[in-house]
Amino acid sequence: ILHSPDESFLTNYSRILRGEIDKDFLRARNLYVMTDDRPFHFDVNPAHPVIKRAMMRTLLIMALLIPFVLSFLACYRSGLRSPLPYVFVVALTGMGYLLIEVVLIQRYEIFLGSPVVTFSTILGTLLIFSGLGGLWSGRISQPGMYSALGAIPVLLMLHRWWIPSLFPIGASLPLSLKVAFSVVSLAPLAFFMGVPFPYVLRTGKMRFAESAAGMLFAINAATSALAVPLAINISVSYGLSATFLAGIFVYMVVGILMVSIDKQKLQVLANAFAILFFALLLNLSLDVQQTGI
């Protein structure tokens, strides 16, 4: 039993209900009023031992890739700057895509009103149109890629600052029309977000070796696994808006890296910037705060 009105329990629950806490207690456990931007993610406490163990297992599995990545880079040690942008692009897109996806699902759930409908609509739209974008990436040249990279931040900013303002206007629409609006509003973003990763796989395979595509795919999958605890930690600690902004910055860095692939003079600066940004994201994924009781 955590609390009983007739007993003088000394649990944190009882202390909160009796008002026997101070601001330091609230701040240490992040116990503030919930908002749409900083919801309490179910009963998930990032400081919980189970969550910690899950994160450490993920990092351990990622560590198993390190010898293979080093072996891949060692083949090009005389020109190491050349493969590094490919590695960083697939690593960051693995994180960025999931950061954006998590926030979009939460935002559209408020609009659609049903978790099941929201999950199927948003995830389905993202996967289908990202797949179409990946298919298109096999037919485009460098100018087409630059156009896609320029479109992604613009569309992300629209989804951050403008499209949510339309939700109250359409709140009274039938569910079918709200689903249709969600698909139409997300389709362009999903399409262009699906372009960079397969484009890098294709060009990396052409520039280095057939096996490069498999290695880059594995790196992308590993960083995608880290994106979930990263999204939880940023959202709980700083808000979902901060998570979405992190996703926007990820795709901006991806754009810089993609440009540096064909402009070698930018590669040192782009690689250094990517290392710092990736280290910051990794630190946030491991920065476990005391959230909950």
Tab-separated table of C-alpha atoms in Angstrom:
chain	number	residue	atom	x	y	z
A	1	ILE	CA	0.000	0.000	0.000
A	2	LEU	CA	1.443	3.353	-1.035
A	3	HIS	CA	-1.061	5.615	0.711
A	4	SER	CA	-4.019	5.402	3.048
A	5	PRO	CA	-5.907	8.427	4.415
A	6	ASP	CA	-6.183	6.787	7.824
A	7	GLU	CA	-2.512	5.880	8.176
A	8	SER	CA	0.585	8.007	8.664
A	9	PHE	CA	2.547	6.507	5.793
A	10	LEU	CA	5.962	7.981	5.054
A	11	THR	CA	5.921	7.171	1.329
A	12	ASN	CA	6.502	9.892	-1.223
A	13	TYR	CA	2.925	9.453	-2.402
A	14	SER	CA	1.582	10.237	1.053
A	15	ARG	CA	3.910	13.195	1.490
A	16	ILE	CA	2.721	14.668	-1.815
A	17	LEU	CA	-0.963	14.189	-0.946
A	18	ARG	CA	-0.438	15.757	2.491
A	19	GLY	CA	1.505	18.662	0.971
A	20	GLU	CA	4.692	17.839	2.859
A	21	ILE	CA	7.064	18.515	-0.026
A	22	ASP	CA	9.092	21.460	-1.224
A	23	LYS	CA	10.217	22.775	-4.604
A	24	ASP	CA	13.493	20.848	-4.444
A	25	PHE	CA	11.525	17.594	-4.197
A	26	LEU	CA	9.417	18.543	-7.236
A	27	ARG	CA	12.432	19.635	-9.243
A	28	ALA	CA	14.472	16.518	-8.429
A	29	ARG	CA	11.681	14.263	-9.705
A	30	ASN	CA	10.354	16.513	-12.471
A	31	LEU	CA	6.900	16.502	-10.860
A	32	TYR	CA	5.240	19.395	-12.624
A	33	VAL	CA	1.842	19.898	-14.195
A	34	MET	CA	1.399	17.858	-17.379
A	35	THR	CA	0.870	19.687	-20.666
A	36	ASP	CA	0.448	18.620	-24.275
A	37	ASP	CA	4.091	19.536	-24.825
A	38	ARG	CA	5.441	17.757	-21.745
A	39	PRO	CA	3.167	14.791	-21.103
A	40	PHE	CA	4.015	12.102	-18.617
A	41	HIS	CA	4.791	9.111	-20.820
A	42	PHE	CA	2.477	6.545	-19.246
A	43	ASP	CA	4.309	5.080	-16.220
A	44	VAL	CA	7.722	5.265	-17.872
A	45	ASN	CA	10.413	6.598	-15.604
A	46	PRO	CA	13.717	6.989	-17.497
A	47	ALA	CA	15.541	6.450	-14.204
A	48	HIS	CA	13.906	3.064	-13.656
A	49	PRO	CA	16.442	0.202	-13.528
A	50	VAL	CA	14.542	-1.743	-16.207
A	51	ILE	CA	14.801	1.213	-18.605
A	52	LYS	CA	18.486	1.597	-17.805
A	53	ARG	CA	19.147	-2.066	-18.502
A	54	ALA	CA	17.269	-1.883	-21.802
A	55	MET	CA	19.351	1.108	-22.863
A	56	MET	CA	22.598	-0.581	-21.873
A	57	ARG	CA	21.655	-3.710	-23.842
A	58	THR	CA	20.987	-1.522	-26.875
A	59	LEU	CA	24.381	0.145	-26.513
A	60	LEU	CA	26.056	-3.244	-26.071
A	61	ILE	CA	24.510	-4.557	-29.282
A	62	MET	CA	25.621	-1.370	-31.036
A	63	ALA	CA	29.139	-1.910	-29.700
A	64	LEU	CA	29.274	-5.230	-31.531
A	65	LEU	CA	29.191	-3.249	-34.772
A	66	ILE	CA	32.267	-1.198	-33.905
A	67	PRO	CA	34.891	-3.689	-35.187
A	68	PHE	CA	33.031	-4.006	-38.498
A	69	VAL	CA	32.714	-0.230	-38.870
A	70	LEU	CA	36.408	0.229	-38.098
A	71	SER	CA	37.252	-2.476	-40.620
A	72	PHE	CA	35.135	-0.690	-43.217
A	73	LEU	CA	36.844	2.639	-42.526
A	74	ALA	CA	40.301	1.032	-42.449
A	75	CYS	CA	39.916	0.111	-46.108
A	76	TYR	CA	39.913	3.836	-46.895
A	77	ARG	CA	42.269	5.139	-44.212
A	78	SER	CA	44.273	7.045	-46.826
A	79	GLY	CA	41.155	9.070	-47.593
A	80	LEU	CA	39.137	8.638	-44.415
A	81	ARG	CA	37.194	11.855	-44.933
A	82	SER	CA	35.427	10.330	-47.907
A	83	PRO	CA	33.439	7.509	-46.205
A	84	LEU	CA	32.784	9.373	-42.943
A	85	PRO	CA	29.948	11.548	-44.337
A	86	TYR	CA	28.163	8.390	-45.467
A	87	VAL	CA	28.489	6.879	-41.984
A	88	PHE	CA	27.233	10.027	-40.279
A	89	VAL	CA	24.323	10.500	-42.702
A	90	VAL	CA	22.906	7.012	-42.096
A	91	ALA	CA	23.516	7.296	-38.339
A	92	LEU	CA	21.743	10.630	-38.043
A	93	THR	CA	18.842	9.746	-40.321
A	94	GLY	CA	18.264	6.684	-38.139
A	95	MET	CA	17.846	8.971	-35.141
A	96	GLY	CA	16.147	11.901	-36.859
A	97	TYR	CA	13.382	9.914	-38.530
A	98	LEU	CA	12.270	8.339	-35.231
A	99	LEU	CA	12.449	11.650	-33.345
A	100	ILE	CA	10.099	13.232	-35.874
A	101	GLU	CA	7.822	10.186	-35.989
A	102	VAL	CA	7.315	10.054	-32.200
A	103	VAL	CA	6.253	13.709	-32.024
A	104	LEU	CA	4.003	13.490	-35.083
A	105	ILE	CA	2.125	10.545	-33.576
A	106	GLN	CA	1.557	12.480	-30.350
A	107	ARG	CA	0.483	15.688	-32.120
A	108	TYR	CA	-1.927	13.969	-34.495
A	109	GLU	CA	-3.405	11.841	-31.700
A	110	ILE	CA	-4.731	15.043	-30.124
A	111	PHE	CA	-6.327	15.901	-33.484
A	112	LEU	CA	-7.662	12.449	-34.427
A	113	GLY	CA	-8.677	11.422	-30.912
A	114	SER	CA	-8.011	7.704	-31.262
A	115	PRO	CA	-4.639	6.057	-30.492
A	116	VAL	CA	-5.336	3.151	-32.849
A	117	VAL	CA	-6.448	5.378	-35.746
A	118	THR	CA	-3.543	7.751	-35.137
A	119	PHE	CA	-0.904	5.032	-35.054
A	120	SER	CA	-2.168	3.317	-38.197
A	121	THR	CA	-2.676	6.589	-40.077
A	122	ILE	CA	0.574	8.327	-39.171
A	123	LEU	CA	2.853	5.303	-39.267
A	124	GLY	CA	1.205	3.993	-42.421
A	125	THR	CA	1.530	7.345	-44.186
A	126	LEU	CA	5.164	7.733	-43.158
A	127	LEU	CA	6.145	4.244	-44.290
A	128	ILE	CA	4.244	4.280	-47.603
A	129	PHE	CA	5.341	7.717	-48.756
A	130	SER	CA	8.895	7.343	-47.429
A	131	GLY	CA	9.057	4.153	-49.479
A	132	LEU	CA	7.916	6.091	-52.541
A	133	GLY	CA	10.570	8.699	-51.800
A	134	GLY	CA	13.174	5.965	-51.564
A	135	LEU	CA	12.030	4.602	-54.907
A	136	TRP	CA	12.328	8.074	-56.428
A	137	SER	CA	15.831	8.492	-54.969
A	138	GLY	CA	17.076	5.788	-57.336
A	139	ARG	CA	16.164	7.941	-60.332
A	140	ILE	CA	17.465	11.347	-59.304
A	141	SER	CA	20.825	13.005	-59.729
A	142	GLN	CA	22.647	15.389	-57.420
A	143	PRO	CA	20.361	18.418	-58.101
A	144	GLY	CA	17.308	16.324	-57.254
A	145	MET	CA	18.880	15.271	-53.996
A	146	TYR	CA	19.635	18.891	-53.091
A	147	SER	CA	16.005	19.785	-53.784
A	148	ALA	CA	14.824	17.020	-51.444
A	149	LEU	CA	17.263	18.120	-48.740
A	150	GLY	CA	16.009	21.690	-49.018
A	151	ALA	CA	12.368	20.615	-48.833
A	152	ILE	CA	12.732	18.578	-45.631
A	153	PRO	CA	13.556	21.438	-43.181
A	154	VAL	CA	10.889	23.664	-44.756
A	155	LEU	CA	8.195	20.984	-44.372
A	156	LEU	CA	9.354	20.172	-40.846
A	157	MET	CA	9.044	23.832	-39.876
A	158	LEU	CA	5.525	23.910	-41.308
A	159	HIS	CA	4.636	20.901	-39.165
A	160	ARG	CA	6.190	22.548	-36.140
A	161	TRP	CA	4.665	26.017	-36.354
A	162	TRP	CA	1.778	26.145	-38.857
A	163	ILE	CA	-0.043	22.844	-39.416
A	164	PRO	CA	-0.892	22.300	-35.696
A	165	SER	CA	-2.732	25.632	-35.776
A	166	LEU	CA	-5.164	24.062	-38.266
A	167	PHE	CA	-6.138	21.262	-35.873
A	168	PRO	CA	-8.673	23.324	-33.871
A	169	ILE	CA	-10.336	24.401	-37.127
A	170	GLY	CA	-10.851	20.792	-38.223
A	171	ALA	CA	-11.612	19.372	-34.782
A	172	SER	CA	-15.353	19.040	-35.537
A	173	LEU	CA	-14.868	17.285	-38.895
A	174	PRO	CA	-15.853	13.618	-39.308
A	175	LEU	CA	-13.070	11.172	-38.505
A	176	SER	CA	-12.734	10.120	-42.155
A	177	LEU	CA	-12.033	13.719	-43.232
A	178	LYS	CA	-9.558	14.199	-40.395
A	179	VAL	CA	-7.712	11.054	-41.469
A	180	ALA	CA	-7.669	12.308	-45.067
A	181	PHE	CA	-6.275	15.663	-43.918
A	182	SER	CA	-3.594	13.901	-41.885
A	183	VAL	CA	-2.495	11.805	-44.850
A	184	VAL	CA	-2.393	14.793	-47.215
A	185	SER	CA	-0.469	16.976	-44.756
A	186	LEU	CA	2.092	14.271	-43.970
A	187	ALA	CA	2.623	12.789	-47.427
A	188	PRO	CA	5.060	15.437	-48.798
A	189	LEU	CA	7.177	15.373	-45.647
A	190	ALA	CA	7.294	11.579	-45.561
A	191	PHE	CA	8.170	11.453	-49.262
A	192	PHE	CA	11.215	13.692	-48.972
A	193	MET	CA	12.346	12.213	-45.639
A	194	GLY	CA	12.525	8.877	-47.410
A	195	VAL	CA	15.056	10.131	-49.979
A	196	PRO	CA	18.440	10.675	-48.201
A	197	PHE	CA	18.968	7.214	-46.692
A	198	PRO	CA	18.466	5.050	-49.830
A	199	TYR	CA	20.299	7.651	-51.920
A	200	VAL	CA	23.347	7.304	-49.656
A	201	LEU	CA	23.110	3.509	-49.786
A	202	ARG	CA	23.062	3.590	-53.582
A	203	THR	CA	25.894	6.095	-53.993
A	204	GLY	CA	27.960	4.447	-51.238
A	205	LYS	CA	27.675	1.096	-52.985
A	206	MET	CA	28.772	2.688	-56.250
A	207	ARG	CA	31.662	4.632	-54.715
A	208	PHE	CA	33.063	1.998	-52.350
A	209	ALA	CA	31.813	-1.581	-52.633
A	210	GLU	CA	28.654	-3.670	-52.691
A	211	SER	CA	29.177	-4.566	-49.038
A	212	ALA	CA	29.111	-0.871	-48.052
A	213	ALA	CA	25.321	-0.807	-48.377
A	214	GLY	CA	24.931	-3.577	-45.801
A	215	MET	CA	27.266	-1.864	-43.353
A	216	LEU	CA	25.513	1.494	-43.722
A	217	PHE	CA	22.132	-0.172	-43.284
A	218	ALA	CA	23.315	-1.803	-40.031
A	219	ILE	CA	24.543	1.537	-38.663
A	220	ASN	CA	21.189	3.128	-39.481
A	221	ALA	CA	19.300	0.336	-37.693
A	222	ALA	CA	21.494	0.630	-34.602
A	223	THR	CA	21.001	4.374	-34.195
A	224	SER	CA	17.261	3.963	-34.826
A	225	ALA	CA	17.153	1.771	-31.712
A	226	LEU	CA	18.710	4.593	-29.681
A	227	ALA	CA	16.146	7.094	-30.990
A	228	VAL	CA	13.353	5.735	-28.763
A	229	PRO	CA	14.997	6.344	-25.341
A	230	LEU	CA	16.399	9.570	-26.774
A	231	ALA	CA	12.892	10.767	-27.707
A	232	ILE	CA	11.551	9.814	-24.260
A	233	ASN	CA	14.335	11.604	-22.398
A	234	ILE	CA	14.140	14.814	-24.411
A	235	SER	CA	10.331	14.899	-24.324
A	236	VAL	CA	10.056	14.304	-20.587
A	237	SER	CA	12.883	16.670	-19.687
A	238	TYR	CA	12.429	19.478	-22.216
A	239	GLY	CA	9.122	18.879	-24.033
A	240	LEU	CA	7.987	17.370	-27.313
A	241	SER	CA	8.710	20.653	-29.095
A	242	ALA	CA	12.377	20.243	-28.164
A	243	THR	CA	12.307	16.686	-29.518
A	244	PHE	CA	10.901	17.932	-32.811
A	245	LEU	CA	13.476	20.731	-32.983
A	246	ALA	CA	16.208	18.142	-32.416
A	247	GLY	CA	14.819	16.238	-35.406
A	248	ILE	CA	14.894	19.400	-37.525
A	249	PHE	CA	18.535	20.027	-36.612
A	250	VAL	CA	19.373	16.399	-37.414
A	251	TYR	CA	18.133	16.830	-40.977
A	252	MET	CA	19.966	20.145	-41.315
A	253	VAL	CA	23.205	18.397	-40.361
A	254	VAL	CA	22.344	15.597	-42.809
A	255	GLY	CA	21.989	18.243	-45.525
A	256	ILE	CA	25.439	19.663	-44.730
A	257	LEU	CA	26.957	16.185	-44.832
A	258	MET	CA	25.286	15.363	-48.140
A	259	VAL	CA	26.693	18.525	-49.689
A	260	SER	CA	30.165	17.701	-48.337
A	261	ILE	CA	30.138	14.311	-50.108
A	262	ASP	CA	30.733	16.053	-53.419
A	263	LYS	CA	32.584	19.077	-52.037
A	264	GLN	CA	35.676	17.725	-50.340
A	265	LYS	CA	36.717	21.119	-48.981
A	266	LEU	CA	33.690	20.990	-46.661
A	267	GLN	CA	34.269	17.453	-45.446
A	268	VAL	CA	36.526	18.240	-42.473
A	269	LEU	CA	34.147	20.883	-41.144
A	270	ALA	CA	31.040	18.779	-41.848
A	271	ASN	CA	32.522	15.678	-40.195
A	272	ALA	CA	33.585	17.642	-37.111
A	273	PHE	CA	30.162	19.231	-36.811
A	274	ALA	CA	28.482	15.836	-37.187
A	275	ILE	CA	30.700	14.288	-34.486
A	276	LEU	CA	29.816	17.045	-32.015
A	277	PHE	CA	26.108	16.873	-32.819
A	278	PHE	CA	25.993	13.068	-32.644
A	279	ALA	CA	27.841	13.152	-29.304
A	280	LEU	CA	25.268	15.622	-27.985
A	281	LEU	CA	22.382	13.357	-29.023
A	282	LEU	CA	24.085	10.319	-27.502
A	283	ASN	CA	24.636	12.214	-24.263
A	284	LEU	CA	20.946	13.154	-24.149
A	285	SER	CA	19.965	9.514	-24.649
A	286	LEU	CA	22.098	8.557	-21.647
A	287	ASP	CA	21.256	11.599	-19.529
A	288	VAL	CA	18.737	9.835	-17.312
A	289	GLN	CA	16.860	12.233	-15.085
A	290	GLN	CA	14.836	11.367	-12.002
A	291	THR	CA	11.332	11.486	-13.444
A	292	GLY	CA	8.509	10.061	-11.402
A	293	ILE	CA	8.285	9.154	-7.740
